[in-house]
Tab-separated table of C-alpha atoms in Angstrom:
chain	number	residue	atom	x	y	z
M	1	UNK	CA	82.579	131.804	85.250
M	2	UNK	CA	86.108	131.470	83.832
M	3	UNK	CA	88.186	134.632	83.525
M	4	UNK	CA	88.807	133.948	79.836
M	5	UNK	CA	85.116	134.450	79.104
M	6	UNK	CA	84.897	137.776	80.969
M	7	UNK	CA	85.064	141.148	79.217
M	8	UNK	CA	85.192	144.737	80.367
M	9	UNK	CA	83.642	147.325	78.075
M	10	UNK	CA	84.125	151.073	77.990
M	11	UNK	CA	82.152	153.520	75.864
M	12	UNK	CA	84.295	156.587	75.191
M	13	UNK	CA	83.185	160.229	74.905
M	14	UNK	CA	84.120	160.190	71.198
M	15	UNK	CA	81.715	157.317	70.530
M	16	UNK	CA	84.078	154.329	70.434
M	17	UNK	CA	83.502	151.047	72.254
M	18	UNK	CA	86.578	149.405	73.804
M	19	UNK	CA	86.130	145.743	74.685
M	20	UNK	CA	88.845	144.149	76.860
M	21	UNK	CA	89.142	140.370	77.133
M	22	UNK	CA	90.284	140.000	80.748
M	23	UNK	CA	91.695	136.481	80.499
M	24	UNK	CA	94.167	137.322	77.732
M	25	UNK	CA	94.347	141.063	78.460
M	26	UNK	CA	93.737	141.999	74.847
M	27	UNK	CA	91.285	144.544	73.493
M	28	UNK	CA	89.358	145.484	70.371
M	29	UNK	CA	88.157	148.989	69.473
M	30	UNK	CA	84.779	149.200	67.762
M	31	UNK	CA	83.849	152.208	65.630
M	32	UNK	CA	80.517	153.054	64.015
M	33	UNK	CA	81.775	151.158	60.956
M	34	UNK	CA	82.918	148.061	62.835
M	35	UNK	CA	86.158	146.843	64.496
M	36	UNK	CA	89.189	149.120	64.100
M	37	UNK	CA	92.403	147.829	62.531
M	38	UNK	CA	95.175	149.764	64.350
M	39	UNK	CA	97.852	151.408	62.233
M	40	UNK	CA	100.835	149.090	61.867
M	41	UNK	CA	98.895	146.022	63.063
M	42	UNK	CA	100.408	142.699	62.040
M	43	UNK	CA	98.298	140.791	59.524
M	44	UNK	CA	95.649	143.518	59.837
M	45	UNK	CA	94.633	142.102	63.222
M	46	UNK	CA	91.942	143.919	65.195
M	47	UNK	CA	93.112	142.348	68.493
M	48	UNK	CA	95.652	144.390	70.488
M	49	UNK	CA	97.544	143.368	73.667
M	50	UNK	CA	96.863	145.762	76.554
M	51	UNK	CA	100.096	147.809	76.918
M	52	UNK	CA	101.968	147.045	80.138
M	53	UNK	CA	104.191	149.887	81.340
M	54	UNK	CA	106.610	149.469	84.254
M	55	UNK	CA	108.288	152.346	86.114
M	56	UNK	CA	111.567	151.499	87.858
M	57	UNK	CA	112.875	153.686	90.682
M	58	UNK	CA	111.705	154.863	94.098
M	59	UNK	CA	111.475	158.499	92.938
M	60	UNK	CA	108.425	157.863	90.740
M	61	UNK	CA	104.909	158.537	92.041
M	62	UNK	CA	102.203	156.460	90.323
M	63	UNK	CA	99.707	156.556	93.209
M	64	UNK	CA	96.891	157.695	90.910
M	65	UNK	CA	96.928	154.301	89.139
M	66	UNK	CA	95.672	150.962	90.436
M	67	UNK	CA	99.027	149.251	89.995
M	68	UNK	CA	98.940	145.888	88.267
M	69	UNK	CA	95.246	146.262	87.378
M	70	UNK	CA	93.449	147.387	84.265
M	71	UNK	CA	93.313	151.178	83.911
M	72	UNK	CA	92.122	153.480	81.144
M	73	UNK	CA	94.036	156.543	79.944
M	74	UNK	CA	93.377	159.327	77.466
M	75	UNK	CA	94.745	159.170	73.934
M	76	UNK	CA	95.991	162.309	72.190
M	77	UNK	CA	96.713	162.247	68.455
M	78	UNK	CA	97.078	158.485	68.517
M	79	UNK	CA	99.364	158.446	71.563
M	80	UNK	CA	98.616	157.024	75.015
M	81	UNK	CA	98.896	159.766	77.659
M	82	UNK	CA	100.615	158.309	80.749
M	83	UNK	CA	100.861	160.908	83.564
M	84	UNK	CA	103.366	160.475	86.395
M	85	UNK	CA	105.275	162.451	89.005
M	86	UNK	CA	108.952	162.266	89.896
M	87	UNK	CA	110.651	163.675	92.971
M	88	UNK	CA	113.273	165.480	90.853
M	89	UNK	CA	110.604	167.722	89.332
M	90	UNK	CA	108.801	168.496	92.578
M	91	UNK	CA	105.036	168.796	92.170
M	92	UNK	CA	105.047	168.944	88.376
M	93	UNK	CA	102.850	166.468	86.512
M	94	UNK	CA	104.876	164.977	83.687
M	95	UNK	CA	103.703	162.823	80.808
M	96	UNK	CA	104.915	159.943	78.680
M	97	UNK	CA	103.365	159.491	75.234
M	98	UNK	CA	103.282	156.009	73.676
M	99	UNK	CA	102.075	155.159	70.180
M	100	UNK	CA	98.745	153.321	70.067
M	101	UNK	CA	97.982	153.185	66.344
M	102	UNK	CA	94.358	153.914	67.231
M	103	UNK	CA	91.938	156.785	66.592
M	104	UNK	CA	90.142	155.998	69.863
M	105	UNK	CA	90.211	158.671	72.593
M	106	UNK	CA	90.525	156.295	75.591
M	107	UNK	CA	92.433	152.999	75.745
M	108	UNK	CA	93.389	150.420	78.410
M	109	UNK	CA	96.825	150.026	80.015
M	110	UNK	CA	98.366	148.218	82.974
M	111	UNK	CA	100.876	150.172	85.078
M	112	UNK	CA	103.526	148.659	87.359
M	113	UNK	CA	105.966	150.379	89.715
M	114	UNK	CA	109.096	148.806	91.197
M	115	UNK	CA	111.414	150.617	93.607
M	116	UNK	CA	114.441	148.420	92.896
M	117	UNK	CA	115.717	146.283	90.070
M	118	UNK	CA	115.532	143.073	92.122
M	119	UNK	CA	111.779	143.613	92.592
M	120	UNK	CA	111.348	143.984	88.847
M	121	UNK	CA	113.406	140.866	88.101
M	122	UNK	CA	111.427	138.893	90.669
M	123	UNK	CA	108.174	139.990	89.005
M	124	UNK	CA	109.483	138.957	85.595
M	125	UNK	CA	110.491	135.565	86.952
M	126	UNK	CA	106.949	135.169	88.282
M	127	UNK	CA	105.571	135.735	84.779
M	128	UNK	CA	104.641	139.438	84.868
M	129	UNK	CA	104.672	140.647	81.264
M	130	UNK	CA	106.001	144.115	80.397
M	131	UNK	CA	106.184	145.997	77.109
M	132	UNK	CA	107.705	149.321	78.213
M	133	UNK	CA	110.139	150.187	81.013
M	134	UNK	CA	110.514	153.773	82.256
M	135	UNK	CA	113.671	154.848	84.124
M	136	UNK	CA	115.354	158.149	84.905
M	137	UNK	CA	118.706	159.213	83.479
M	138	UNK	CA	120.607	158.468	86.708
M	139	UNK	CA	119.863	154.755	86.454
M	140	UNK	CA	123.275	152.987	86.373
M	141	UNK	CA	124.331	152.461	82.775
M	142	UNK	CA	125.830	149.033	83.474
M	143	UNK	CA	122.523	147.782	84.898
M	144	UNK	CA	120.655	149.355	81.985
M	145	UNK	CA	122.782	147.427	79.490
M	146	UNK	CA	122.299	144.222	81.500
M	147	UNK	CA	118.517	144.699	81.401
M	148	UNK	CA	118.575	145.330	77.657
M	149	UNK	CA	120.601	142.173	77.057
M	150	UNK	CA	118.329	140.104	79.276
M	151	UNK	CA	115.081	141.519	77.843
M	152	UNK	CA	115.880	142.619	74.257
M	153	UNK	CA	112.225	143.177	73.282
M	154	UNK	CA	111.561	145.547	76.195
M	155	UNK	CA	111.117	149.157	75.058
M	156	UNK	CA	113.144	151.316	77.475
M	157	UNK	CA	112.348	154.994	78.003
M	158	UNK	CA	114.811	157.266	79.807
M	159	UNK	CA	113.395	160.455	81.333
M	160	UNK	CA	115.406	163.581	82.097
M	161	UNK	CA	115.702	165.010	85.581
M	162	UNK	CA	114.299	168.495	85.173
M	163	UNK	CA	115.614	169.773	88.495
M	164	UNK	CA	119.181	168.930	87.469
M	165	UNK	CA	118.714	170.838	84.224
M	166	UNK	CA	117.306	173.796	86.125
M	167	UNK	CA	120.220	174.105	88.551
M	168	UNK	CA	123.081	173.576	86.118
M	169	UNK	CA	124.184	176.394	83.831
M	170	UNK	CA	125.002	175.948	80.166
M	171	UNK	CA	128.728	175.840	80.959
M	172	UNK	CA	128.428	173.269	83.730
M	173	UNK	CA	129.057	169.658	82.796
M	174	UNK	CA	129.019	168.141	86.280
M	175	UNK	CA	125.714	167.022	87.754
M	176	UNK	CA	124.777	168.735	91.048
M	177	UNK	CA	125.055	166.719	94.219
M	178	UNK	CA	122.210	165.549	96.400
M	179	UNK	CA	122.610	168.470	98.848
M	180	UNK	CA	122.334	171.004	96.010
M	181	UNK	CA	119.176	169.381	94.726
M	182	UNK	CA	117.576	169.343	98.172
M	183	UNK	CA	118.562	172.972	98.743
M	184	UNK	CA	116.972	173.954	95.435
M	185	UNK	CA	113.783	172.117	96.311
M	186	UNK	CA	113.541	173.875	99.662
M	187	UNK	CA	114.176	177.262	98.052
M	188	UNK	CA	111.485	176.865	95.392
M	189	UNK	CA	108.156	177.840	96.955
M	190	UNK	CA	106.254	176.249	94.052
M	191	UNK	CA	107.481	172.747	94.896
M	192	UNK	CA	105.808	170.423	97.366
M	193	UNK	CA	107.868	167.465	98.577
M	194	UNK	CA	105.260	164.689	98.518
M	195	UNK	CA	107.529	162.460	100.601
M	196	UNK	CA	107.283	164.951	103.458
M	197	UNK	CA	103.876	166.581	102.967
M	198	UNK	CA	100.986	164.119	102.857
M	199	UNK	CA	97.505	164.948	101.616
M	200	UNK	CA	96.045	163.773	104.915
M	201	UNK	CA	98.194	166.344	106.729
M	202	UNK	CA	96.872	169.133	104.511
M	203	UNK	CA	93.285	168.031	105.015
M	204	UNK	CA	93.444	169.358	108.562
M	205	UNK	CA	94.586	172.808	107.447
M	206	UNK	CA	92.217	175.520	106.302
M	207	UNK	CA	93.594	177.229	103.196
M	208	UNK	CA	95.286	174.625	101.017
M	209	UNK	CA	96.579	177.263	98.627
M	210	UNK	CA	98.948	178.414	101.361
M	211	UNK	CA	100.542	174.961	101.315
M	212	UNK	CA	100.473	173.947	97.654
M	213	UNK	CA	100.330	175.575	94.253
M	214	UNK	CA	99.847	172.251	92.536
M	215	UNK	CA	96.279	171.949	91.138
M	216	UNK	CA	96.544	168.179	90.709
M	217	UNK	CA	97.510	167.715	94.344
M	218	UNK	CA	94.732	170.070	95.439
M	219	UNK	CA	92.235	168.135	93.310
M	220	UNK	CA	93.237	164.920	95.061
M	221	UNK	CA	92.747	166.540	98.484
M	222	UNK	CA	89.391	168.168	97.592
M	223	UNK	CA	88.086	164.904	96.136
M	224	UNK	CA	88.947	163.045	99.321
M	225	UNK	CA	86.745	165.530	101.179
M	226	UNK	CA	84.144	165.429	98.367
M	227	UNK	CA	84.465	169.194	97.959
M	228	UNK	CA	83.487	169.089	94.298
M	229	UNK	CA	82.909	172.836	93.943
M	230	UNK	CA	86.528	173.425	94.950
M	231	UNK	CA	87.673	170.941	92.298
M	232	UNK	CA	85.617	172.813	89.706
M	233	UNK	CA	87.124	176.101	90.875
M	234	UNK	CA	90.631	174.871	90.026
M	235	UNK	CA	89.844	175.508	86.354
M	236	UNK	CA	89.504	179.198	87.139
M	237	UNK	CA	92.196	179.572	89.804
M	238	UNK	CA	94.964	177.910	87.793
M	239	UNK	CA	96.189	177.925	84.225
M	240	UNK	CA	95.891	174.184	83.748
M	241	UNK	CA	97.820	172.189	81.186
M	242	UNK	CA	95.977	169.493	79.243
M	243	UNK	CA	98.118	166.870	81.030
M	244	UNK	CA	96.942	168.189	84.407
M	245	UNK	CA	93.319	167.977	83.262
M	246	UNK	CA	93.956	164.362	82.213
M	247	UNK	CA	95.504	163.645	85.616
M	248	UNK	CA	92.479	165.048	87.485
M	249	UNK	CA	90.143	163.054	85.257
M	250	UNK	CA	92.073	159.931	86.220
M	251	UNK	CA	91.160	160.556	89.878
M	252	UNK	CA	87.527	161.145	88.915
M	253	UNK	CA	87.439	157.983	86.800
M	254	UNK	CA	88.624	155.855	89.724
M	255	UNK	CA	85.924	157.326	91.978
M	256	UNK	CA	83.187	156.948	89.357
M	257	UNK	CA	84.087	153.330	88.630
M	258	UNK	CA	84.114	152.604	92.391
M	259	UNK	CA	85.586	149.139	91.896
M	260	UNK	CA	85.563	148.531	95.655
M	261	UNK	CA	81.828	149.407	95.707
M	262	UNK	CA	82.162	151.919	98.514
M	263	UNK	CA	78.706	152.959	99.694
M	264	UNK	CA	79.728	156.566	100.305
M	265	UNK	CA	80.690	156.979	96.636
M	266	UNK	CA	77.515	155.541	95.114
M	267	UNK	CA	75.407	158.573	96.013
M	268	UNK	CA	78.025	160.934	94.612
M	269	UNK	CA	78.245	159.197	91.213
M	270	UNK	CA	75.974	161.630	89.250
M	271	UNK	CA	77.866	164.701	90.498
M	272	UNK	CA	81.246	163.063	89.867
M	273	UNK	CA	80.207	162.196	86.308
M	274	UNK	CA	79.004	165.758	85.795
M	275	UNK	CA	82.342	167.114	87.037
M	276	UNK	CA	84.278	164.702	84.831
M	277	UNK	CA	82.255	165.841	81.810
M	278	UNK	CA	83.133	169.452	82.641
M	279	UNK	CA	86.844	168.633	82.773
M	280	UNK	CA	86.580	166.652	79.515
M	281	UNK	CA	85.157	169.731	77.770
M	282	UNK	CA	87.787	171.892	79.479
M	283	UNK	CA	90.439	169.689	77.861
M	284	UNK	CA	88.941	170.386	74.418
M	285	UNK	CA	88.956	174.136	75.126
M	286	UNK	CA	92.521	174.234	76.459
M	287	UNK	CA	93.791	172.293	73.425
M	288	UNK	CA	91.668	174.428	71.052
M	289	UNK	CA	90.168	171.339	69.419
M	290	UNK	CA	87.689	173.366	67.390
M	291	UNK	CA	85.741	170.689	65.509
M	292	UNK	CA	85.269	168.504	68.560
M	293	UNK	CA	84.237	171.340	70.874
M	294	UNK	CA	81.855	172.880	68.358
M	295	UNK	CA	80.239	169.455	67.930
M	296	UNK	CA	79.693	169.454	71.708
M	297	UNK	CA	78.157	172.937	71.509
M	298	UNK	CA	75.766	171.655	68.829
M	299	UNK	CA	74.701	168.790	71.106
M	300	UNK	CA	74.225	171.122	74.081
M	301	UNK	CA	75.134	170.956	77.789
M	302	UNK	CA	73.324	170.753	81.075
M	303	UNK	CA	72.894	173.984	83.034
M	304	UNK	CA	75.821	173.240	85.372
M	305	UNK	CA	78.131	172.285	82.505
M	306	UNK	CA	77.140	175.364	80.471
M	307	UNK	CA	77.956	177.606	83.440
M	308	UNK	CA	81.290	175.877	83.988
M	309	UNK	CA	82.216	176.110	80.287
M	310	UNK	CA	81.208	179.768	80.043
M	311	UNK	CA	83.382	180.746	83.011
M	312	UNK	CA	86.402	178.938	81.582
M	313	UNK	CA	85.905	180.470	78.121
M	314	UNK	CA	85.722	183.940	79.638
M	315	UNK	CA	88.993	183.331	81.454
M	316	UNK	CA	90.707	181.892	78.367
M	317	UNK	CA	89.520	184.797	76.218
M	318	UNK	CA	91.262	187.218	78.567
M	319	UNK	CA	94.445	185.159	78.210
M	320	UNK	CA	94.294	184.802	74.410
M	321	UNK	CA	97.661	185.519	72.784
M	322	UNK	CA	96.365	186.140	69.239
M	323	UNK	CA	93.393	187.955	67.772
M	324	UNK	CA	92.276	184.800	65.962
M	325	UNK	CA	92.262	182.806	69.196
M	326	UNK	CA	90.358	185.565	70.983
M	327	UNK	CA	87.668	185.582	68.265
M	328	UNK	CA	87.220	181.805	68.422
M	329	UNK	CA	86.879	181.903	72.201
M	330	UNK	CA	84.476	184.856	72.000
M	331	UNK	CA	82.231	182.943	69.579
M	332	UNK	CA	82.289	179.863	71.800
M	333	UNK	CA	81.497	181.978	74.845
M	334	UNK	CA	78.548	183.594	73.057
M	335	UNK	CA	77.139	180.190	72.078
M	336	UNK	CA	77.620	178.862	75.605
M	337	UNK	CA	75.867	181.925	77.038
M	338	UNK	CA	72.908	181.469	74.687
M	339	UNK	CA	72.740	177.813	75.649
M	340	UNK	CA	72.845	178.699	79.342
M	341	UNK	CA	70.009	181.222	78.952
M	342	UNK	CA	67.959	178.738	76.951
M	343	UNK	CA	68.280	176.110	79.686
M	344	UNK	CA	67.578	178.649	82.444
């Protein structure tokens, strides 16, 4: 069968159907009313090229993506959520948001990563298409201008080095040197240097929390050992950001899809899907997406999901900063508790 006649389909939690034509790497989003016309689409076309995003620089960590292959990412308020890590910000999960023009909650992308500019140029010469290029602010300006001249249609995104901002005072105009940055990294107990500390090294140690305070990194380690209860517990042990939840769901998605058809993963699929559903609902709670979460409450959860949701709501209620937020969480918790008792 020719590649041009092959499609990959993805049904999203919000009820959309995304259909990707693999030969041309384009996609169409189908709603309950028919194909979606993305905002700003030329000639009202329903067909959209799969966004191709390239990261340039050896300090980026994109190991959670299958580089050069089709991946799916979350969409928040019409923007693609692209999580990444960068050595300058230690273990922090950072995010790039790119306009999609779609109301869909999950969309396809292709991610590339090149350590050096010559690798990127070689890929371009070989016909690799790119729509967005991500670099950090220390990328040489002369080379940046040269790239822009050579590829005028390429959308370039420059990220800030958070560590440099953290070290420098408001009166300092000179960027800190490499030794200062390394010293700061060593002094900050919350930062794990992923170039020096590998997940496989931590697997052999008992209490991972003694070695890392990064929930995303811990999730990756626990998933490798299939310790799913420990992954679930991260929701209660850490105050997760929505981006971190999205990052963890990316790991789960790769394992659930099991593109390499690993036998050991096939038996775990139901539990992995259950865990992913719990983290999806956690994302709705952490972002206080009232209509969407209440619709989920109306539909009901399984016993495991209800228990997981109740525990998170109880924790979030204790952390509520306003009376209104506390009341909303209390009502959700009460409904989740009733649901849990009904199932039990």
